[in-house]
PDB file of C-alpha atoms in Angstrom:
ATOM      1  CA  MET A1209      58.448  85.179 117.896  1.00 47.00           C
ATOM      2  CA  ILE A1210      58.046  84.697 121.661  1.00 43.00           C
ATOM      3  CA  SER A1211      54.949  86.125 123.300  1.00 43.00           C
ATOM      4  CA  LEU A1212      55.936  88.637 125.956  1.00 39.00           C
ATOM      5  CA  ALA A1213      53.255  87.178 128.196  1.00 39.00           C
ATOM      6  CA  ALA A1214      55.776  84.471 128.977  1.00 38.00           C
ATOM      7  CA  TYR A1215      57.942  87.091 130.689  1.00 42.00           C
ATOM      8  CA  ASP A1216      55.279  88.675 132.929  1.00 38.00           C
ATOM      9  CA  THR A1217      56.677  89.796 136.262  1.00 37.00           C
ATOM     10  CA  ASP A1218      53.680  91.460 137.884  1.00 36.00           C
ATOM     11  CA  PRO A1219      50.299  91.392 136.116  1.00 34.00           C
ATOM     12  CA  ASP A1220      48.878  94.008 138.481  1.00 36.00           C
ATOM     13  CA  CYS A1221      51.459  96.735 138.003  1.00 35.00           C
ATOM     14  CA  GLY A1222      50.914  97.322 134.257  1.00 35.00           C
ATOM     15  CA  GLU A1223      54.458  96.275 133.427  1.00 38.00           C
ATOM     16  CA  VAL A1224      55.755  93.319 131.471  1.00 37.00           C
ATOM     17  CA  GLY A1225      59.367  92.281 131.831  1.00 40.00           C
ATOM     18  CA  GLY A1226      60.160  95.731 133.243  1.00 41.00           C
ATOM     19  CA  MET A1227      58.571  97.470 130.235  1.00 40.00           C
ATOM     20  CA  LEU A1228      55.532  99.738 130.260  1.00 38.00           C
ATOM     21  CA  ALA A1229      52.781  98.114 128.236  1.00 35.00           C
ATOM     22  CA  SER A1230      52.389 101.212 126.014  1.00 44.00           C
ATOM     23  CA  ASP A1231      56.000 101.049 124.772  1.00 80.00           C
ATOM     24  CA  ALA A1232      57.173  99.325 121.613  1.00 88.00           C
ATOM     25  CA  ARG A1233      58.310  95.720 121.681  1.00 93.00           C
ATOM     26  CA  ILE A1234      61.010  94.756 119.206  1.00 95.00           C
ATOM     27  CA  TYR A1235      61.659  91.114 118.365  1.00 97.00           C
ATOM     28  CA  LEU A1236      64.858  90.401 116.441  1.00 97.00           C
ATOM     29  CA  CYS A1237      64.952  86.660 117.182  1.00 97.00           C
ATOM     30  CA  GLY A1238      62.468  84.541 115.309  1.00 95.00           C
ATOM     31  CA  ARG A1239      60.197  86.657 113.098  1.00 95.00           C
ATOM     32  CA  VAL A1240      61.546  90.220 113.008  1.00 95.00           C
ATOM     33  CA  THR A1241      58.643  92.229 114.376  1.00 95.00           C
ATOM     34  CA  VAL A1242      57.768  95.531 116.033  1.00 94.00           C
ATOM     35  CA  GLU A1243      54.638  95.748 118.182  1.00 93.00           C
ATOM     36  CA  ARG A1244      52.940  98.670 119.863  1.00 89.00           C
ATOM     37  CA  ASP A1245      49.401  99.021 121.199  1.00 87.00           C
ATOM     38  CA  GLY A1246      48.128  96.097 119.128  1.00 88.00           C
ATOM     39  CA  ARG A1247      49.742  97.302 115.905  1.00 90.00           C
ATOM     40  CA  VAL A1248      52.355  95.076 114.283  1.00 92.00           C
ATOM     41  CA  LEU A1249      55.107  95.674 111.737  1.00 91.00           C
ATOM     42  CA  ALA A1250      56.673  92.633 110.073  1.00 91.00           C
ATOM     43  CA  ASP A1251      57.733  91.224 106.729  1.00 86.00           C
ATOM     44  CA  ALA A1252      56.620  93.493 103.855  1.00 89.00           C
ATOM     45  CA  ALA A1253      55.747  96.322 106.255  1.00 90.00           C
ATOM     46  CA  LEU A1254      59.422  96.481 107.224  1.00 90.00           C
ATOM     47  CA  GLY A1255      60.559  96.492 103.610  1.00 88.00           C
ATOM     48  CA  GLY A1256      60.847  92.761 102.974  1.00 91.00           C
ATOM     49  CA  ARG A1257      64.159  90.921 103.259  1.00 92.00           C
ATOM     50  CA  GLN A1258      66.358  93.996 102.872  1.00 93.00           C
ATOM     51  CA  GLY A1259      64.238  96.002 105.287  1.00 93.00           C
ATOM     52  CA  ARG A1260      64.543  93.232 107.898  1.00 94.00           C
ATOM     53  CA  LEU A1261      68.309  93.244 107.491  1.00 95.00           C
ATOM     54  CA  LEU A1262      68.446  97.022 107.849  1.00 95.00           C
ATOM     55  CA  PHE A1263      66.210  97.015 110.927  1.00 95.00           C
ATOM     56  CA  ALA A1264      67.998  94.093 112.594  1.00 96.00           C
ATOM     57  CA  PHE A1265      71.420  95.622 111.947  1.00 97.00           C
ATOM     58  CA  LEU A1266      70.384  98.938 113.483  1.00 96.00           C
ATOM     59  CA  GLY A1267      68.555  97.155 116.298  1.00 95.00           C
ATOM     60  CA  THR A1268      71.618  95.172 117.345  1.00 96.00           C
ATOM     61  CA  ARG A1269      73.654  98.399 117.397  1.00 94.00           C
ATOM     62  CA  ARG A1270      71.197 100.923 118.704  1.00 89.00           C
ATOM     63  CA  THR A1271      73.646 102.507 121.130  1.00 88.00           C
ATOM     64  CA  LEU A1272      76.007 103.524 118.334  1.00 90.00           C
ATOM     65  CA  PRO A1273      75.578 105.370 115.026  1.00 93.00           C
ATOM     66  CA  VAL A1274      76.632 103.380 111.957  1.00 94.00           C
ATOM     67  CA  SER A1275      77.887 104.698 108.646  1.00 94.00           C
ATOM     68  CA  LYS A1276      76.095 104.364 105.341  1.00 93.00           C
ATOM     69  CA  ALA A1277      78.955 102.136 104.136  1.00 93.00           C
ATOM     70  CA  GLN A1278      78.358  99.796 107.096  1.00 94.00           C
ATOM     71  CA  LEU A1279      74.644  99.645 106.300  1.00 94.00           C
ATOM     72  CA  ILE A1280      75.305  98.862 102.665  1.00 93.00           C
ATOM     73  CA  ASP A1281      77.729  96.092 103.594  1.00 94.00           C
ATOM     74  CA  ALA A1282      75.292  94.665 106.160  1.00 95.00           C
ATOM     75  CA  ILE A1283      72.484  94.434 103.604  1.00 95.00           C
ATOM     76  CA  TRP A1284      74.226  93.558 100.338  1.00 93.00           C
ATOM     77  CA  GLY A1285      77.774  92.531 101.225  1.00 89.00           C
ATOM     78  CA  TRP A1286      79.860  92.192  98.085  1.00 81.00           C
ATOM     79  CA  ARG A1287      76.689  92.036  95.930  1.00 84.00           C
ATOM     80  CA  THR A1288      76.193  95.806  95.969  1.00 85.00           C
ATOM     81  CA  PRO A1289      73.665  96.970  93.349  1.00 84.00           C
ATOM     82  CA  PRO A1290      74.666  99.699  90.870  1.00 85.00           C
ATOM     83  CA  SER A1291      72.179 102.216  92.323  1.00 89.00           C
ATOM     84  CA  VAL A1292      73.010 101.421  95.941  1.00 90.00           C
ATOM     85  CA  GLU A1293      72.718 105.031  97.147  1.00 89.00           C
ATOM     86  CA  MET A1294      69.129 105.264  95.910  1.00 91.00           C
ATOM     87  CA  ALA A1295      68.359 101.798  97.269  1.00 91.00           C
ATOM     88  CA  ILE A1296      69.601 102.495 100.796  1.00 92.00           C
ATOM     89  CA  ASN A1297      67.838 105.854 100.914  1.00 91.00           C
ATOM     90  CA  ALA A1298      64.588 104.215  99.815  1.00 92.00           C
ATOM     91  CA  LEU A1299      64.928 101.473 102.458  1.00 92.00           C
ATOM     92  CA  VAL A1300      65.589 103.955 105.234  1.00 92.00           C
ATOM     93  CA  SER A1301      62.652 106.111 104.135  1.00 92.00           C
ATOM     94  CA  LYS A1302      60.304 103.140 104.036  1.00 92.00           C
ATOM     95  CA  LEU A1303      61.389 101.978 107.479  1.00 91.00           C
ATOM     96  CA  ARG A1304      60.972 105.465 108.905  1.00 90.00           C
ATOM     97  CA  ALA A1305      57.453 105.668 107.502  1.00 90.00           C
ATOM     98  CA  ALA A1306      56.595 102.246 108.907  1.00 89.00           C
ATOM     99  CA  LEU A1307      57.771 103.219 112.397  1.00 88.00           C
ATOM    100  CA  ARG A1308      55.724 106.429 112.211  1.00 87.00           C
ATOM    101  CA  ARG A1309      52.614 104.362 111.495  1.00 87.00           C
ATOM    102  CA  LEU A1310      53.048 102.730 114.891  1.00 86.00           C
ATOM    103  CA  GLY A1311      52.513 106.121 116.462  1.00 83.00           C
ATOM    104  CA  LEU A1312      55.888 106.116 118.181  1.00 77.00           C
ATOM    105  CA  PRO A1313      56.525 109.415 119.943  1.00 71.00           C
ATOM    106  CA  ARG A1314      59.525 111.551 119.124  1.00 70.00           C
ATOM    107  CA  PRO A1315      62.470 110.991 119.168  1.00 70.00           C
ATOM    108  CA  HIS A1316      61.723 107.380 118.191  1.00 79.00           C
ATOM    109  CA  GLY A1317      62.759 106.401 114.674  1.00 87.00           C
ATOM    110  CA  ILE A1318      65.855 106.347 112.520  1.00 91.00           C
ATOM    111  CA  ALA A1319      68.094 109.349 113.027  1.00 90.00           C
ATOM    112  CA  SER A1320      70.699 110.399 110.486  1.00 88.00           C
ATOM    113  CA  ASP A1321      73.558 112.789 111.086  1.00 86.00           C
ATOM    114  CA  GLY A1322      76.732 113.394 109.117  1.00 84.00           C
ATOM    115  CA  GLY A1323      76.330 110.278 106.983  1.00 86.00           C
ATOM    116  CA  THR A1324      75.539 107.990 109.939  1.00 93.00           C
ATOM    117  CA  TYR A1325      72.305 106.286 110.999  1.00 94.00           C
ATOM    118  CA  GLN A1326      71.006 105.198 114.384  1.00 94.00           C
ATOM    119  CA  LEU A1327      67.837 103.514 115.611  1.00 93.00           C
ATOM    120  CA  ILE A1328      66.434 105.746 118.361  1.00 91.00           C
ATOM    121  CA  VAL A1329      64.066 103.740 120.550  1.00 86.00           C
ATOM    122  CA  PRO A1330      64.930 104.833 124.105  1.00 81.00           C
ATOM    123  CA  SER A1331      61.821 103.380 125.749  1.00 80.00           C
ATOM    124  CA  ALA A1332      61.483 100.227 123.644  1.00 88.00           C
ATOM    125  CA  TRP A1333      62.016  96.654 124.823  1.00 93.00           C
ATOM    126  CA  ILE A1334      64.310  94.591 122.566  1.00 95.00           C
ATOM    127  CA  ASP A1335      64.375  90.825 122.988  1.00 97.00           C
ATOM    128  CA  MET A1336      68.122  90.317 122.443  1.00 97.00           C
ATOM    129  CA  GLU A1337      69.012  92.983 124.983  1.00 96.00           C
ATOM    130  CA  ASP A1338      66.606  91.497 127.507  1.00 97.00           C
ATOM    131  CA  ALA A1339      68.110  88.043 126.993  1.00 98.00           C
ATOM    132  CA  ARG A1340      71.596  89.321 127.820  1.00 97.00           C
ATOM    133  CA  THR A1341      70.335  91.167 130.874  1.00 97.00           C
ATOM    134  CA  ALA A1342      68.324  88.137 131.985  1.00 98.00           C
ATOM    135  CA  ILE A1343      71.249  85.716 131.880  1.00 98.00           C
ATOM    136  CA  ASP A1344      73.390  88.112 133.909  1.00 98.00           C
ATOM    137  CA  ARG A1345      70.565  88.330 136.462  1.00 98.00           C
ATOM    138  CA  ALA A1346      70.213  84.554 136.483  1.00 98.00           C
ATOM    139  CA  GLU A1347      73.888  83.899 137.140  1.00 98.00           C
ATOM    140  CA  GLY A1348      73.971  86.604 139.802  1.00 98.00           C
ATOM    141  CA  ALA A1349      70.916  85.129 141.502  1.00 98.00           C
ATOM    142  CA  MET A1350      72.486  81.674 141.464  1.00 97.00           C
ATOM    143  CA  ARG A1351      75.623  83.020 143.135  1.00 96.00           C
ATOM    144  CA  ARG A1352      73.370  84.456 145.870  1.00 97.00           C
ATOM    145  CA  SER A1353      71.524  81.127 146.151  1.00 96.00           C
ATOM    146  CA  ALA A1354      68.342  82.880 144.998  1.00 97.00           C
ATOM    147  CA  TRP A1355      67.275  79.789 143.102  1.00 96.00           C
ATOM    148  CA  SER A1356      63.753  80.867 142.151  1.00 97.00           C
ATOM    149  CA  ASP A1357      65.018  84.145 140.680  1.00 97.00           C
ATOM    150  CA  ALA A1358      67.805  82.304 138.848  1.00 98.00           C
ATOM    151  CA  TRP A1359      65.291  79.881 137.326  1.00 98.00           C
ATOM    152  CA  ALA A1360      62.915  82.636 136.193  1.00 98.00           C
ATOM    153  CA  SER A1361      65.595  84.807 134.581  1.00 98.00           C
ATOM    154  CA  ALA A1362      67.338  81.857 132.915  1.00 98.00           C
ATOM    155  CA  ASN A1363      64.033  80.758 131.416  1.00 98.00           C
ATOM    156  CA  VAL A1364      63.571  84.210 129.859  1.00 98.00           C
ATOM    157  CA  ALA A1365      67.079  84.125 128.363  1.00 98.00           C
ATOM    158  CA  ALA A1366      66.624  80.589 127.047  1.00 98.00           C
ATOM    159  CA  ALA A1367      63.186  81.281 125.568  1.00 98.00           C
ATOM    160  CA  ILE A1368      64.481  84.251 123.572  1.00 98.00           C
ATOM    161  CA  THR A1369      67.809  82.846 122.409  1.00 98.00           C
ATOM    162  CA  ARG A1370      66.476  79.481 121.253  1.00 97.00           C
ATOM    163  CA  GLN A1371      64.669  81.372 118.476  1.00 96.00           C
ATOM    164  CA  PRO A1372      66.596  81.626 115.169  1.00 96.00           C
ATOM    165  CA  PHE A1373      68.226  84.904 114.189  1.00 97.00           C
ATOM    166  CA  LEU A1374      67.699  85.779 110.494  1.00 96.00           C
ATOM    167  CA  PRO A1375      67.936  82.080 109.565  1.00 95.00           C
ATOM    168  CA  ASP A1376      68.020  82.656 105.803  1.00 92.00           C
ATOM    169  CA  GLU A1377      70.974  85.061 105.932  1.00 95.00           C
ATOM    170  CA  ASP A1378      74.710  84.327 105.945  1.00 94.00           C
ATOM    171  CA  HIS A1379      76.296  87.770 106.326  1.00 96.00           C
ATOM    172  CA  PRO A1380      79.302  87.795 108.687  1.00 96.00           C
ATOM    173  CA  TRP A1381      77.567  90.149 111.124  1.00 97.00           C
ATOM    174  CA  VAL A1382      74.553  87.826 111.249  1.00 97.00           C
ATOM    175  CA  GLN A1383      76.782  84.859 112.000  1.00 97.00           C
ATOM    176  CA  HIS A1384      78.510  86.858 114.738  1.00 97.00           C
ATOM    177  CA  GLU A1385      75.180  87.657 116.399  1.00 97.00           C
ATOM    178  CA  ARG A1386      74.167  83.993 116.222  1.00 97.00           C
ATOM    179  CA  VAL A1387      77.365  82.992 118.013  1.00 97.00           C
ATOM    180  CA  GLN A1388      76.660  85.517 120.769  1.00 97.00           C
ATOM    181  CA  LEU A1389      73.064  84.330 121.121  1.00 98.00           C
ATOM    182  CA  GLN A1390      74.219  80.714 121.248  1.00 97.00           C
ATOM    183  CA  ARG A1391      76.515  81.572 124.151  1.00 97.00           C
ATOM    184  CA  VAL A1392      73.670  83.198 126.068  1.00 98.00           C
ATOM    185  CA  TRP A1393      71.490  80.140 125.395  1.00 98.00           C
ATOM    186  CA  ARG A1394      74.180  77.793 126.687  1.00 98.00           C
ATOM    187  CA  ARG A1395      74.692  79.876 129.824  1.00 98.00           C
ATOM    188  CA  ALA A1396      70.937  79.897 130.436  1.00 98.00           C
ATOM    189  CA  LEU A1397      70.650  76.132 130.135  1.00 98.00           C
ATOM    190  CA  LEU A1398      73.535  75.608 132.544  1.00 98.00           C
ATOM    191  CA  VAL A1399      71.728  77.741 135.129  1.00 98.00           C
ATOM    192  CA  LEU A1400      68.541  75.750 134.530  1.00 98.00           C
ATOM    193  CA  SER A1401      70.520  72.534 134.913  1.00 98.00           C
ATOM    194  CA  ALA A1402      72.046  73.628 138.226  1.00 97.00           C
ATOM    195  CA  VAL A1403      68.694  74.754 139.657  1.00 98.00           C
ATOM    196  CA  SER A1404      66.988  71.566 138.478  1.00 98.00           C
ATOM    197  CA  VAL A1405      69.599  69.369 140.148  1.00 97.00           C
ATOM    198  CA  ARG A1406      69.346  71.365 143.361  1.00 96.00           C
ATOM    199  CA  ASN A1407      65.562  70.928 143.317  1.00 96.00           C
ATOM    200  CA  GLY A1408      65.918  67.168 142.858  1.00 96.00           C
ATOM    201  CA  GLU A1409      64.752  67.259 139.230  1.00 97.00           C
ATOM    202  CA  HIS A1410      67.759  65.274 138.109  1.00 97.00           C
ATOM    203  CA  GLU A1411      66.489  64.174 134.707  1.00 97.00           C
ATOM    204  CA  LEU A1412      65.686  67.755 133.776  1.00 97.00           C
ATOM    205  CA  GLY A1413      69.115  68.846 134.975  1.00 97.00           C
ATOM    206  CA  ILE A1414      70.734  66.103 132.917  1.00 98.00           C
ATOM    207  CA  GLN A1415      68.781  67.101 129.813  1.00 98.00           C
ATOM    208  CA  HIS A1416      69.695  70.788 130.048  1.00 98.00           C
ATOM    209  CA  ALA A1417      73.401  70.031 130.495  1.00 98.00           C
ATOM    210  CA  ALA A1418      73.351  67.399 127.742  1.00 98.00           C
ATOM    211  CA  ASP A1419      71.765  69.883 125.326  1.00 98.00           C
ATOM    212  CA  VAL A1420      74.592  72.338 125.961  1.00 98.00           C
ATOM    213  CA  LEU A1421      77.286  69.697 125.546  1.00 97.00           C
ATOM    214  CA  SER A1422      75.667  68.478 122.331  1.00 97.00           C
ATOM    215  CA  ALA A1423      75.648  72.033 120.932  1.00 97.00           C
ATOM    216  CA  GLU A1424      79.253  72.710 122.007  1.00 97.00           C
ATOM    217  CA  PRO A1425      81.227  69.515 122.774  1.00 96.00           C
ATOM    218  CA  PHE A1426      84.242  71.525 123.991  1.00 97.00           C
ATOM    219  CA  ASP A1427      82.238  73.387 126.651  1.00 97.00           C
ATOM    220  CA  GLU A1428      83.889  72.178 129.841  1.00 97.00           C
ATOM    221  CA  MET A1429      81.298  73.826 132.068  1.00 97.00           C
ATOM    222  CA  ALA A1430      78.681  71.697 130.341  1.00 98.00           C
ATOM    223  CA  CYS A1431      80.818  68.613 130.868  1.00 97.00           C
ATOM    224  CA  GLN A1432      81.151  69.431 134.557  1.00 97.00           C
ATOM    225  CA  ALA A1433      77.411  70.113 134.876  1.00 97.00           C
ATOM    226  CA  LEU A1434      76.468  66.877 133.141  1.00 98.00           C
ATOM    227  CA  MET A1435      78.825  64.841 135.323  1.00 97.00           C
ATOM    228  CA  GLY A1436      77.399  66.480 138.418  1.00 97.00           C
ATOM    229  CA  ALA A1437      73.795  65.940 137.321  1.00 97.00           C
ATOM    230  CA  HIS A1438      74.362  62.236 136.653  1.00 97.00           C
ATOM    231  CA  ALA A1439      76.180  61.830 139.970  1.00 96.00           C
ATOM    232  CA  ALA A1440      73.364  63.607 141.839  1.00 96.00           C
ATOM    233  CA  ALA A1441      70.892  61.235 140.180  1.00 95.00           C
ATOM    234  CA  GLY A1442      72.910  58.288 141.514  1.00 94.00           C
ATOM    235  CA  ASN A1443      74.252  57.291 138.103  1.00 94.00           C
ATOM    236  CA  ARG A1444      77.951  57.377 138.926  1.00 94.00           C
ATOM    237  CA  ALA A1445      78.992  55.212 135.971  1.00 95.00           C
ATOM    238  CA  GLU A1446      77.312  57.532 133.484  1.00 96.00           C
ATOM    239  CA  ALA A1447      78.985  60.523 135.117  1.00 96.00           C
ATOM    240  CA  LEU A1448      82.391  58.890 134.681  1.00 96.00           C
ATOM    241  CA  ARG A1449      81.565  58.018 131.080  1.00 97.00           C
ATOM    242  CA  VAL A1450      80.842  61.691 130.366  1.00 97.00           C
ATOM    243  CA  TYR A1451      84.361  62.573 131.491  1.00 97.00           C
ATOM    244  CA  ALA A1452      85.885  59.716 129.481  1.00 97.00           C
ATOM    245  CA  ASN A1453      84.190  61.019 126.323  1.00 97.00           C
ATOM    246  CA  CYS A1454      85.281  64.587 127.077  1.00 97.00           C
ATOM    247  CA  ARG A1455      88.882  63.529 127.653  1.00 96.00           C
ATOM    248  CA  LYS A1456      88.916  61.440 124.469  1.00 97.00           C
ATOM    249  CA  LEU A1457      87.581  64.377 122.413  1.00 97.00           C
ATOM    250  CA  PHE A1458      90.152  66.787 123.828  1.00 96.00           C
ATOM    251  CA  ARG A1459      93.025  64.392 123.165  1.00 96.00           C
ATOM    252  CA  GLU A1460      91.954  63.563 119.609  1.00 96.00           C
ATOM    253  CA  GLU A1461      90.905  67.030 118.474  1.00 96.00           C
ATOM    254  CA  LEU A1462      93.098  69.357 120.529  1.00 95.00           C
ATOM    255  CA  GLY A1463      96.011  67.216 121.663  1.00 96.00           C
ATOM    256  CA  ALA A1464      95.286  68.390 125.205  1.00 96.00           C
ATOM    257  CA  GLU A1465      93.643  67.338 128.450  1.00 96.00           C
ATOM    258  CA  PRO A1466      90.522  68.812 130.061  1.00 95.00           C
ATOM    259  CA  SER A1467      91.160  71.529 132.646  1.00 96.00           C
ATOM    260  CA  GLU A1468      92.120  70.798 136.228  1.00 96.00           C
ATOM    261  CA  ARG A1469      88.677  71.886 137.353  1.00 96.00           C
ATOM    262  CA  THR A1470      86.973  69.365 135.071  1.00 97.00           C
ATOM    263  CA  ALA A1471      89.386  66.676 136.227  1.00 96.00           C
ATOM    264  CA  ALA A1472      88.646  67.604 139.852  1.00 96.00           C
ATOM    265  CA  VAL A1473      84.912  67.058 139.304  1.00 96.00           C
ATOM    266  CA  PHE A1474      85.699  63.673 137.780  1.00 95.00           C
ATOM    267  CA  LEU A1475      87.979  62.682 140.672  1.00 95.00           C
ATOM    268  CA  SER A1476      85.446  63.726 143.297  1.00 94.00           C
ATOM    269  CA  ILE A1477      82.854  61.478 141.652  1.00 94.00           C
ATOM    270  CA  LEU A1478      85.355  58.658 141.183  1.00 92.00           C
ATOM    271  CA  ARG A1479      86.338  58.696 144.847  1.00 90.00           C
ATOM    272  CA  ALA A1480      82.820  59.069 146.189  1.00 85.00           C
ATOM    273  CA  GLU A1481      81.298  56.028 147.806  1.00 62.00           C
TER     274      GLU A1481
END
């Protein structure tokens, strides 16, 4: 779990990451945890493994009600227990009671209506949501050449999304969320790479871009960023080698060439004196 202190924006205004300090903080990456006013819910307090799955599933879909069948599938998949109706009702009840112990004001909690369930936490901060908002802010700031803002927001997104999401689970919905988090992490590192290179921190820029390319070898934006970072550091040969490796991978694995934009970055470095 990431400490929210890392995301402080103004220590004098009583807000952290745009969230009033008295509101709940929900961490779905890393250790699944709910915090409020020094009180913490995690592990057994959330209902153990199945309670974590229930809470994380509702937390990643808090804007939409989900059916009981969806909840059952998210928790048990094809291994549905014989008394699944009693089991899901017991899990929901336990989670509701746990959230009440935090002293959350109404209408916070788990609402049910017509066979659907929804996590109602209108004033809560959720790490995954903040990561997605932060990377959008970072990329927008970079387009405006607001480099300090881009760096700060990208760091928030990277810090959250580098944490594992339910690492011991293999449900399809869990894997889908991991893919989405991985994309946010890669976008964040590319912003950090670009800002680092602009600030003359070439080795840091190279490392960020290399981490992205290592995680996703077919990411052409990472290939372009890594070429540019090496070229900015004065290592033209290494920049050209990055393209050669990218082109070789594309030909062998995809039977295709890198995009014209990637080739253009390569040619600009090749022709530079």
